[in-house]
Short mmCIF file of C-alpha atoms in Angstrom, two decimals:
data_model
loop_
_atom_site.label_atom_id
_atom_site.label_comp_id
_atom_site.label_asym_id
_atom_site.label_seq_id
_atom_site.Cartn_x
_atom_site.Cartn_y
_atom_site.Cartn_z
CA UNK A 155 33.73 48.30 25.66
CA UNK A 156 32.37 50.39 28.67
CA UNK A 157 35.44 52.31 30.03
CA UNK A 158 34.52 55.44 31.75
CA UNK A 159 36.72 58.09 33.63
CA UNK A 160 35.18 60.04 35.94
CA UNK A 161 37.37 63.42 36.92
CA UNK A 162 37.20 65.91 38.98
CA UNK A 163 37.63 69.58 37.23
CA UNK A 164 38.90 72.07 39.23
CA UNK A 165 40.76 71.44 42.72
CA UNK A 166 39.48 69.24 44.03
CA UNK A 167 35.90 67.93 46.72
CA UNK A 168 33.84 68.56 43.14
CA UNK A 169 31.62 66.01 44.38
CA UNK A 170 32.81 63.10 42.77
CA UNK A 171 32.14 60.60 45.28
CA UNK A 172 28.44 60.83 44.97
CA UNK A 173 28.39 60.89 40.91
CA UNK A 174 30.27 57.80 41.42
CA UNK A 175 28.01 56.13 43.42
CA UNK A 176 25.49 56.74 41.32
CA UNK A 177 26.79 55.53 38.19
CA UNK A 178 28.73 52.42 39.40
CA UNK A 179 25.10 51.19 40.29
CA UNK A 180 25.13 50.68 35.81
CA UNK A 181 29.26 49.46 36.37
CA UNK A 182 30.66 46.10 37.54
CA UNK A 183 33.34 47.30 37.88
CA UNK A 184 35.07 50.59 39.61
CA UNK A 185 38.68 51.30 40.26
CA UNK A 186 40.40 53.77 42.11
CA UNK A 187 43.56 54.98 39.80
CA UNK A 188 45.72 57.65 42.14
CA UNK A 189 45.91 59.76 45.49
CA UNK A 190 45.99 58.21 48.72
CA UNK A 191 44.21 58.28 52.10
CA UNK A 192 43.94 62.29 51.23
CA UNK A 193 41.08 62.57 49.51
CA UNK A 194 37.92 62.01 50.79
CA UNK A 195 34.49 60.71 48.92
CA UNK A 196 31.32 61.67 51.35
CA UNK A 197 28.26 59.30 50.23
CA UNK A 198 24.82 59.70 51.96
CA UNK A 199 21.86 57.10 51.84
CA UNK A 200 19.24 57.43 53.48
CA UNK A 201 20.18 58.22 57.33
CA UNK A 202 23.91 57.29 56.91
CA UNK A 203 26.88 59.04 55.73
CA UNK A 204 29.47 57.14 54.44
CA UNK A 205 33.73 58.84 54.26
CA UNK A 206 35.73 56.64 51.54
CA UNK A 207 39.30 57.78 51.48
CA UNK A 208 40.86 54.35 49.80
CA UNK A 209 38.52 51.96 49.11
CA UNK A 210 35.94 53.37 45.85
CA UNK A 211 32.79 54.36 46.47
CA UNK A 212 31.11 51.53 43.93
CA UNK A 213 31.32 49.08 47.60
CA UNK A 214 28.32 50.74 48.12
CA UNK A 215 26.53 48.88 45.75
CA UNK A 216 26.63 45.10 46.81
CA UNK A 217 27.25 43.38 43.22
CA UNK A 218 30.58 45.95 42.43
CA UNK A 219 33.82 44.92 41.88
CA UNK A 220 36.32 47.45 43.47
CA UNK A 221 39.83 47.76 42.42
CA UNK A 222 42.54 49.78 44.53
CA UNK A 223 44.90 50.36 41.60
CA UNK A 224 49.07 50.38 41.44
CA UNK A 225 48.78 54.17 40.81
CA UNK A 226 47.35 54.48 44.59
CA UNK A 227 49.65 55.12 47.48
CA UNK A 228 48.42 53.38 50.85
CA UNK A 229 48.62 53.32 54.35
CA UNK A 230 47.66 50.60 56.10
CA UNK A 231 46.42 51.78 59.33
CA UNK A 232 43.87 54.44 57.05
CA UNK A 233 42.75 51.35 55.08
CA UNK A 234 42.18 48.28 57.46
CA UNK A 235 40.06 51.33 59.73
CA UNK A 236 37.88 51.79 56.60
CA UNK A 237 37.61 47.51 55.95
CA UNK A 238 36.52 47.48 59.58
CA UNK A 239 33.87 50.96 59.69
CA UNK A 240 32.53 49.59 56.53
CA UNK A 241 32.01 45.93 58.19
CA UNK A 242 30.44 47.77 60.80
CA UNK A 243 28.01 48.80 58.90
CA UNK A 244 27.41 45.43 57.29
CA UNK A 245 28.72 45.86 54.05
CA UNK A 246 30.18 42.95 52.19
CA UNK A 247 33.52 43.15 51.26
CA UNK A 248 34.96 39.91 50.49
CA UNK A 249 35.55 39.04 47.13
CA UNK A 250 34.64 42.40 46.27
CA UNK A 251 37.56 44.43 47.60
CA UNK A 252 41.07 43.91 44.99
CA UNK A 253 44.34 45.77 45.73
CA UNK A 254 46.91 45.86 43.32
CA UNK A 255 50.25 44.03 44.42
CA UNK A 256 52.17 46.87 42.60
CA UNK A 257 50.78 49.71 44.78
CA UNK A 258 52.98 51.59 47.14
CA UNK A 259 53.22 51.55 50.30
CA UNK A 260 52.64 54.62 52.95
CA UNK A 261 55.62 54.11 55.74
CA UNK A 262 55.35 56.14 59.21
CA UNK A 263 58.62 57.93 58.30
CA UNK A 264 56.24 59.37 55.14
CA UNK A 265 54.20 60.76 57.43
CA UNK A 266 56.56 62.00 59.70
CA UNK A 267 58.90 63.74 57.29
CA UNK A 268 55.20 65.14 55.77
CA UNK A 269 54.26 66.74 58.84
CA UNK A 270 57.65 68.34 59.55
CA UNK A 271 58.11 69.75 56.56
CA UNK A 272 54.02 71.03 56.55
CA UNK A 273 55.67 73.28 59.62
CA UNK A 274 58.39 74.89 57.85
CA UNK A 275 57.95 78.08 55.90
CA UNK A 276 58.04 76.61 52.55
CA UNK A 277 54.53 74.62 53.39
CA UNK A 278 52.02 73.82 50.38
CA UNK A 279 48.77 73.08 52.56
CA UNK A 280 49.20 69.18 52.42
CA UNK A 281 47.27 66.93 54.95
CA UNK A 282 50.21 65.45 56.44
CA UNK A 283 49.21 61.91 55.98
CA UNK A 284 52.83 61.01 54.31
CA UNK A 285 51.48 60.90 50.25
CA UNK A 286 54.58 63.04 48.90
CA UNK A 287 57.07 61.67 50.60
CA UNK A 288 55.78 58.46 49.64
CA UNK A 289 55.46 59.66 45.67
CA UNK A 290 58.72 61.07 46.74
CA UNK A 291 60.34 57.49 47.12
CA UNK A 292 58.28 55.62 44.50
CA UNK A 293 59.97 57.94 41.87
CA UNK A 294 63.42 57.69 43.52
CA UNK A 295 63.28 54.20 43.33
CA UNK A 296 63.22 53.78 46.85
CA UNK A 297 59.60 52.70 47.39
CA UNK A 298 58.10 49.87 49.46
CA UNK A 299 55.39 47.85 47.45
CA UNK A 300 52.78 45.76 48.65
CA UNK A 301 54.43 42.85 46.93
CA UNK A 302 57.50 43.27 49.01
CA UNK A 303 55.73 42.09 52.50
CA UNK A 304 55.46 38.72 50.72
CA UNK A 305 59.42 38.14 51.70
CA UNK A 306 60.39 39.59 55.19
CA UNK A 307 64.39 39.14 54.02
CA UNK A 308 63.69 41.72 50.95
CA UNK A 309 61.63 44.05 53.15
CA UNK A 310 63.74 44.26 56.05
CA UNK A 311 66.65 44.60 52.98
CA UNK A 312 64.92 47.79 51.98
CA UNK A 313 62.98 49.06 54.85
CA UNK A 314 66.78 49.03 56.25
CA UNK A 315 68.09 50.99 53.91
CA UNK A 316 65.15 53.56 53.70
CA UNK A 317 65.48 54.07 57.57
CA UNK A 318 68.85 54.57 57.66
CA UNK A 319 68.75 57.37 54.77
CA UNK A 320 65.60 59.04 57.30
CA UNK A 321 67.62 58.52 60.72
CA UNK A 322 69.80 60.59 59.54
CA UNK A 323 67.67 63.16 58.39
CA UNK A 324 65.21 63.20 61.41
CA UNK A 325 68.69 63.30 63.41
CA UNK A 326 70.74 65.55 61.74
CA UNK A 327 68.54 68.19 59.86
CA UNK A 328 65.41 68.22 62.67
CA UNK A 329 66.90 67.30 65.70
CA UNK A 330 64.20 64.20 66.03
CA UNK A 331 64.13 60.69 67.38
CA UNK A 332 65.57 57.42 65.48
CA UNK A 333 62.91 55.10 63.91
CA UNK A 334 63.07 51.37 65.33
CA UNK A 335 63.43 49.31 61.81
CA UNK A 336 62.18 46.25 63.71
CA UNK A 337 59.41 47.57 65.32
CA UNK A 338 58.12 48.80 61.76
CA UNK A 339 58.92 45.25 59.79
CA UNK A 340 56.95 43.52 62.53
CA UNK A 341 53.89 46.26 62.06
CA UNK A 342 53.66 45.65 58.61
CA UNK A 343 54.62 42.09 58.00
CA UNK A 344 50.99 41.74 60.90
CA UNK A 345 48.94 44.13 58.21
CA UNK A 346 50.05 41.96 55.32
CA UNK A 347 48.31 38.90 56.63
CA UNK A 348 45.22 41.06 57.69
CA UNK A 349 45.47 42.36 53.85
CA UNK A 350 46.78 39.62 51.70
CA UNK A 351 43.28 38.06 51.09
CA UNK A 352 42.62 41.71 48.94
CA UNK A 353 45.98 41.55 46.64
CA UNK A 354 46.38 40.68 42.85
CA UNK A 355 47.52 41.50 39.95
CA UNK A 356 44.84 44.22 39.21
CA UNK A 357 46.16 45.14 36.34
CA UNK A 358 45.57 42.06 34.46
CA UNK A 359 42.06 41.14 36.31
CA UNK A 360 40.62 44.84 34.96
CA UNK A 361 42.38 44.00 31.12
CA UNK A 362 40.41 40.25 30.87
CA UNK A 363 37.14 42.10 32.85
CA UNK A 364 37.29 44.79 29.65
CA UNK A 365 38.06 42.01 27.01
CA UNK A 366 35.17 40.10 28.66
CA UNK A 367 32.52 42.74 28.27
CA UNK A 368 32.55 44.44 31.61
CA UNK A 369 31.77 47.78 32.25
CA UNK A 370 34.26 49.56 34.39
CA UNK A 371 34.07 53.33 36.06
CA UNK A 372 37.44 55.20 36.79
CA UNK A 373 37.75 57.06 39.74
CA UNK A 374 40.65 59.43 41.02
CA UNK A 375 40.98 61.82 43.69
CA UNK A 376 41.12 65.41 43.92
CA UNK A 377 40.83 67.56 40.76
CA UNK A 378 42.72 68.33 37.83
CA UNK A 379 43.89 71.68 38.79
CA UNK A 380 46.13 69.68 41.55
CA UNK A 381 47.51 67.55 39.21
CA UNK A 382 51.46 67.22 39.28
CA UNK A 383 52.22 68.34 35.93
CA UNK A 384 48.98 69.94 34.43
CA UNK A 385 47.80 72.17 37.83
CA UNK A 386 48.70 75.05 39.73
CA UNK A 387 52.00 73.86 40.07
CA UNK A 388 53.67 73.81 43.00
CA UNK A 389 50.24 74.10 44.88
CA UNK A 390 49.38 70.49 44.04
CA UNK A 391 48.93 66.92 44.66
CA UNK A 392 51.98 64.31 44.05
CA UNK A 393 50.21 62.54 41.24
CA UNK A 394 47.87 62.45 37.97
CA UNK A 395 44.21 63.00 38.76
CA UNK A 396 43.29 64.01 34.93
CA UNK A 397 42.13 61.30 32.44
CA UNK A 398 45.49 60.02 31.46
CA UNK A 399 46.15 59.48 34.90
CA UNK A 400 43.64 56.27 34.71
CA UNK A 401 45.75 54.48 32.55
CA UNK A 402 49.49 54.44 34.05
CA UNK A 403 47.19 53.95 37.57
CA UNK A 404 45.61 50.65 36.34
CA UNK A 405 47.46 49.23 33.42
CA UNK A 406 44.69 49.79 31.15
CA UNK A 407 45.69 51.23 27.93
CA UNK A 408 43.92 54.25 26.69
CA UNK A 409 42.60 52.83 23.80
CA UNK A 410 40.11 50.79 26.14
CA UNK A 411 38.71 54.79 27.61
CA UNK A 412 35.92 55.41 25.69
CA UNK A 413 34.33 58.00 27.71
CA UNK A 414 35.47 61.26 30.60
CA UNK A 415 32.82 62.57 32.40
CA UNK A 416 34.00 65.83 34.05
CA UNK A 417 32.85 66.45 37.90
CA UNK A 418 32.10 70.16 37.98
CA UNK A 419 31.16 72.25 41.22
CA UNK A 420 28.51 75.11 40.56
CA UNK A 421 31.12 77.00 41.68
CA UNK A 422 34.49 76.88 42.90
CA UNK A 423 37.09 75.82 46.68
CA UNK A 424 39.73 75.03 47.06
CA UNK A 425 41.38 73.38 49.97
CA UNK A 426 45.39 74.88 50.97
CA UNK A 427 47.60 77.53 49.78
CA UNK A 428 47.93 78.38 45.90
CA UNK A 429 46.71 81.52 43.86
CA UNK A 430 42.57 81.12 43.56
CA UNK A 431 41.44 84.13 41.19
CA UNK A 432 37.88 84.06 42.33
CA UNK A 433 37.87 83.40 45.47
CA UNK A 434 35.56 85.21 47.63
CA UNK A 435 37.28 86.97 50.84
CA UNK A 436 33.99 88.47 52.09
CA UNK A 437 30.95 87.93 53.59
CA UNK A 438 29.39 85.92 50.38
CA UNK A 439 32.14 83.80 50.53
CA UNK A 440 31.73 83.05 54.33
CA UNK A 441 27.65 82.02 53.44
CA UNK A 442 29.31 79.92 50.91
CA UNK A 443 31.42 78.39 52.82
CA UNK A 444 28.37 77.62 55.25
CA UNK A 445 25.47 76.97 53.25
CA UNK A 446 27.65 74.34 51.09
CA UNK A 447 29.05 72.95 54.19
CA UNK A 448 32.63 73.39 52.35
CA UNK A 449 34.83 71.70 55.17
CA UNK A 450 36.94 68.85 54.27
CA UNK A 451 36.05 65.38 54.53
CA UNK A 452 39.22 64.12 55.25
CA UNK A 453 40.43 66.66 57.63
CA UNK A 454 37.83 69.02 58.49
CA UNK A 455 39.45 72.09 57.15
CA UNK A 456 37.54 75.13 55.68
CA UNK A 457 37.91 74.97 52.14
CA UNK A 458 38.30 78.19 50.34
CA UNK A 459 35.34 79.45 47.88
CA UNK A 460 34.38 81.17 45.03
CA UNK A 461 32.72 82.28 41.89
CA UNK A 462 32.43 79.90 39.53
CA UNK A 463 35.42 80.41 36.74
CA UNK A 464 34.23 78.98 32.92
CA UNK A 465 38.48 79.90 31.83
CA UNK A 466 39.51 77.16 34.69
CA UNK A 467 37.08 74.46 33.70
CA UNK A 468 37.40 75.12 30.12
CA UNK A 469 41.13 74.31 30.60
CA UNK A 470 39.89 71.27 32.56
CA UNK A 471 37.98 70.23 29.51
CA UNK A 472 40.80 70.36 27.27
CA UNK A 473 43.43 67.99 29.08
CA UNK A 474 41.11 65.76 30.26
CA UNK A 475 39.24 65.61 27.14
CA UNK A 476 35.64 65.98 29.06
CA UNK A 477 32.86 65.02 26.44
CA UNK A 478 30.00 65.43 29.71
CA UNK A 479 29.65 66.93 32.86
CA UNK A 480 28.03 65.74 36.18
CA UNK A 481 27.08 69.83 37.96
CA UNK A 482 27.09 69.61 41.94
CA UNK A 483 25.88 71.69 44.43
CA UNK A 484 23.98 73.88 42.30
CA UNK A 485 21.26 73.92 45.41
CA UNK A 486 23.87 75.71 47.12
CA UNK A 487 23.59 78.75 45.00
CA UNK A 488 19.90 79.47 45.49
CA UNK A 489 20.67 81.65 48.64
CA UNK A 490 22.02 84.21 46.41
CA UNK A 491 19.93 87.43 44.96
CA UNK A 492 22.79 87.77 42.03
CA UNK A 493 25.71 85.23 41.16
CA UNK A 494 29.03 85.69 39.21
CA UNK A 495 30.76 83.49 36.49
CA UNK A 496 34.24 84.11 35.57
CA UNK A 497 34.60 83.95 31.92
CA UNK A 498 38.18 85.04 31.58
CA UNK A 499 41.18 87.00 32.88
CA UNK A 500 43.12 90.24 32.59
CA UNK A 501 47.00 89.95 32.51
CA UNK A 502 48.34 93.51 32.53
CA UNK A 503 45.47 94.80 30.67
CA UNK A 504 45.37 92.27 28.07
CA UNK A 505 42.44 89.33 28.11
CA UNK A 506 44.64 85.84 28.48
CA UNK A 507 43.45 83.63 25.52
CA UNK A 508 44.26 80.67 27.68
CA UNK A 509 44.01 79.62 31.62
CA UNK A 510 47.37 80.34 32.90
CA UNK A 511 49.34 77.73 34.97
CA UNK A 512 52.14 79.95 35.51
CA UNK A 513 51.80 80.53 39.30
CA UNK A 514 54.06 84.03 38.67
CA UNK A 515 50.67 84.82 36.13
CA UNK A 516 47.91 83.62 38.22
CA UNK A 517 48.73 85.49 41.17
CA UNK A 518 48.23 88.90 39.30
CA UNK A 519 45.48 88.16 37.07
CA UNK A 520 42.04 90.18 37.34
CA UNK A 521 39.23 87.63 36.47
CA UNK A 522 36.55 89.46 34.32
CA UNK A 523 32.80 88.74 35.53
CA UNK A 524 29.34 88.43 34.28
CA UNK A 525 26.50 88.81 36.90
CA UNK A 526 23.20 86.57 36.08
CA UNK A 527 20.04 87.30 38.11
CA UNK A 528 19.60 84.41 40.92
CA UNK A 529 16.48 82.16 41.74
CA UNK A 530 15.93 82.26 44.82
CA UNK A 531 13.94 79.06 45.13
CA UNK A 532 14.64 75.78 46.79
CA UNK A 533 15.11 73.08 44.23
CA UNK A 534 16.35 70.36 46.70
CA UNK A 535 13.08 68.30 45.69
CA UNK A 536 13.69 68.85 41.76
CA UNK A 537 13.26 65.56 40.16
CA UNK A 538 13.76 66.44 36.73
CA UNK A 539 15.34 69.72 34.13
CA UNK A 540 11.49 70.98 33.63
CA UNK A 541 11.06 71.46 37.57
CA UNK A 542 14.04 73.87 37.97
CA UNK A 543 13.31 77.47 37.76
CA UNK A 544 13.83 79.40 34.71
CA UNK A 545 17.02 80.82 36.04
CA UNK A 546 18.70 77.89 37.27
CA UNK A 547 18.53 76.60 33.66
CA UNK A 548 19.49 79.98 32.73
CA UNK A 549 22.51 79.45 34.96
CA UNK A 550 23.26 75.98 34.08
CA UNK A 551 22.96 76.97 30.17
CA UNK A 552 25.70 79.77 30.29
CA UNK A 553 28.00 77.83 32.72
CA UNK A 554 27.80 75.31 30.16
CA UNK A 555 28.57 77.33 26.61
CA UNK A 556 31.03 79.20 28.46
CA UNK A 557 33.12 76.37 29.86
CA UNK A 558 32.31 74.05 26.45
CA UNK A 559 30.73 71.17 27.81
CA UNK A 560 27.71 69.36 27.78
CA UNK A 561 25.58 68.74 30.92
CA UNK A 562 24.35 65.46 31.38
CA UNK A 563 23.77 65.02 35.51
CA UNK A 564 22.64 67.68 38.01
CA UNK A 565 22.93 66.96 41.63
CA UNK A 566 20.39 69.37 43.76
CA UNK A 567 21.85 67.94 47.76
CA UNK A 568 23.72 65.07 48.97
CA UNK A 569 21.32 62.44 48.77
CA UNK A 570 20.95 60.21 45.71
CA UNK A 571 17.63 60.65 45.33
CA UNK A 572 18.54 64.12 45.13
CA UNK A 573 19.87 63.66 41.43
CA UNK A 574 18.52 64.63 37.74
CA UNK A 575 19.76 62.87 34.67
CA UNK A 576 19.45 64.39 31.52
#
């Protein structure tokens, strides 16, 4: 068996979606397990830039199977938009393209109910595009699943229901217009025949692919320090983006995972609100910001940077169980004369043995730095460990005993050529 995960381990734009394009070029298979049309994977090759938000990156690579798995939340307008740019740009999709029939649905009133309450005071930095709420109603029992636009009586049954339960919310509580129930049966019952081509039981294709001897890559979105129960809690997504998260988003069991490769930034963003300890408020942080190009992919927004922290990633390790680690953007840091790793934090004068997920702790901790010398040196043409300077390695080496993991890809830009293996 070839089963690999491949997480991101902090919060989130690590850089997955190009260590996933280059590895599913050795899969046949990769799947995406959770998230929605809020994360976003940003591929170059050659001239082009390619934005994924739903459909995996492995598409890229013309003889990959792609699997939108039952853990995924998604909206219908976001994905036929992305069937149609990647068409444009003559990519072959059919046959290659599976959607599970037990994924959830995205409904306008999701997004809706997502952007009022991203106005309120109580806001948590979400993109608005409806994924909570959604979450919100899969776990409530209340959820609309791909399967149901197969019979129009069950889905006008439920979407019924559902709208009648938001009505009066929109009307009562925000003083908003009724949703038409027709109008949004007729919508979706028109992207279910534009869509049905892509829907099967994913869950048993990926089983008989594994049993068969295919190789299959994991993918999830954002990073583990947004997942629902293991991150920064409430500052986080709706859904598992650690390892285990793979499994109840696929139906694979996880005694078919024989491998987690952690996604690791060089250093650190975050995108929202939530406590960030290193996080760089000054003018270093603003030539961060701009010589990584940290804005989102998905919605543009300036994502928040800092030092790199060894206490957060080494938590990252743990959960996810992270035997390797892909480094990104560790061009990015060759602008800088000195750079600072976190290797731990102060909690009222005491050093914390463990990263803290208490958001009442985080917010006061006091994250103790080393400084190591910087190189100073463009290593965007690197091809291999040997042609890095001394310090780089330097870098790489204490990033990597300090965070306990082993390094085994280094990305030096954007482009894939622009990749060392170990």
């Amino acid at each position: 068996m070839n089963v690999t995960v491949v997480v991101g381990s902090q919060w989130g734009d690590e850089g997955k979606g190009k260590i996933v394009d280059i590895l599913s070029e050795r899969h046949n298979i990769v799947a995406r397990y959770q998230g929605g049309a809020n994360a976003g994977h940003t591929i170059e090759i050659g001239d082009k830039q390619f934005i994924l938000h739903l459909i995996p990156v492995g598409i890229l690579r013309e003889n990959v199977i792609c699997i939108i798995g039952n853990g995924v939340v998604i909206d219908p307008v976001a994905l036929l938009e992305e069937i149609e740019t990647l068409e444009n740009f003559g990519i072959n999709i059919e046959g290659r393209l599976l959607i599970s029939n037990n994924a959830h649905l995205i409904m306008p009133y999701h997004k809706l109910l997502d952007t009022i309450n991203e106005s309120g005071k109580n806001k948590i930095g979400t993109t608005g595009r409806g994924i909570g709420p959604c979450y919100l109603d899969k776990y409530a029992r209340k959820g609309i699943k791909i399967e149901d636009l197969l019979d129009r009586s069950l889905l006008e049954e439920k979407l019924r229901r559902n709208i009648e339960e938001k009505n009066n919310i929109l009307k009562k509580i925000y003083s908003r217009e009724e949703l038409d129930v027709n109008k949004i049966v007729e919508e979706y019952l028109a992207f279910d025949e534009k869509i049905d081509k892509y829907i099967t039981n994913t869950a048993a294709y990926l089983n008989k692919a594994i049993d068969d001897g295919k190789s299959v890559l994991m993918e999830g979105a954002q990073g583990a320090l947004l997942d629902i129960d293991h991150g920064t809690y409430p500052y986080v997504t709706s859904s598992n983006p650690t390892a285990g998260g793979a499994c109840t988003g696929t139906g694979i069991p996880p005694t078919k995972i024989n491998s987690v490769i952690g996604i690791v930034k060089a250093y650190t963003t975050r995108v929202g609100l939530g406590p960030f300890p290193t996080e760089m408020l000054d003018e270093e942080g603003e030539n961060l910001r701009k010589w990584g190009h940290e804005f989102g992919a998905t919605t543009g927004r300036p994502r928040r940077c800092g030092w790199f922290d060894a206490l957060l990633v080494n938590y990252s390790r743990t959960i996810n169980g992270m035997e390797r680690a892909a480094i990104t953007k560790l061009d990015v840091l060759s602008n800088f004369d000195e750079i600072k790793v976190c290797t731990g934090y102060k909690l009222n004068g005491k050093e914390l043995k463990y990263f803290p997920t208490s958001l009442n702790k985080l917010e006061k901790v006091i994250p103790i730095y080393e400084t190591l010398p910087g190189w100073k040196e463009d290593i965007t043409s690197a091809k291999s460990y040997e042609e890095l300077p001394s310090k780089a390695k330097d870098y790489l080496s204490f990033i990597s005993e300090k965070s306990g993991f082993e390094i085994s890809i280094i990305s030096v830009g954007p482009k894939r050529s622009q990749t060392i293996e170990l």
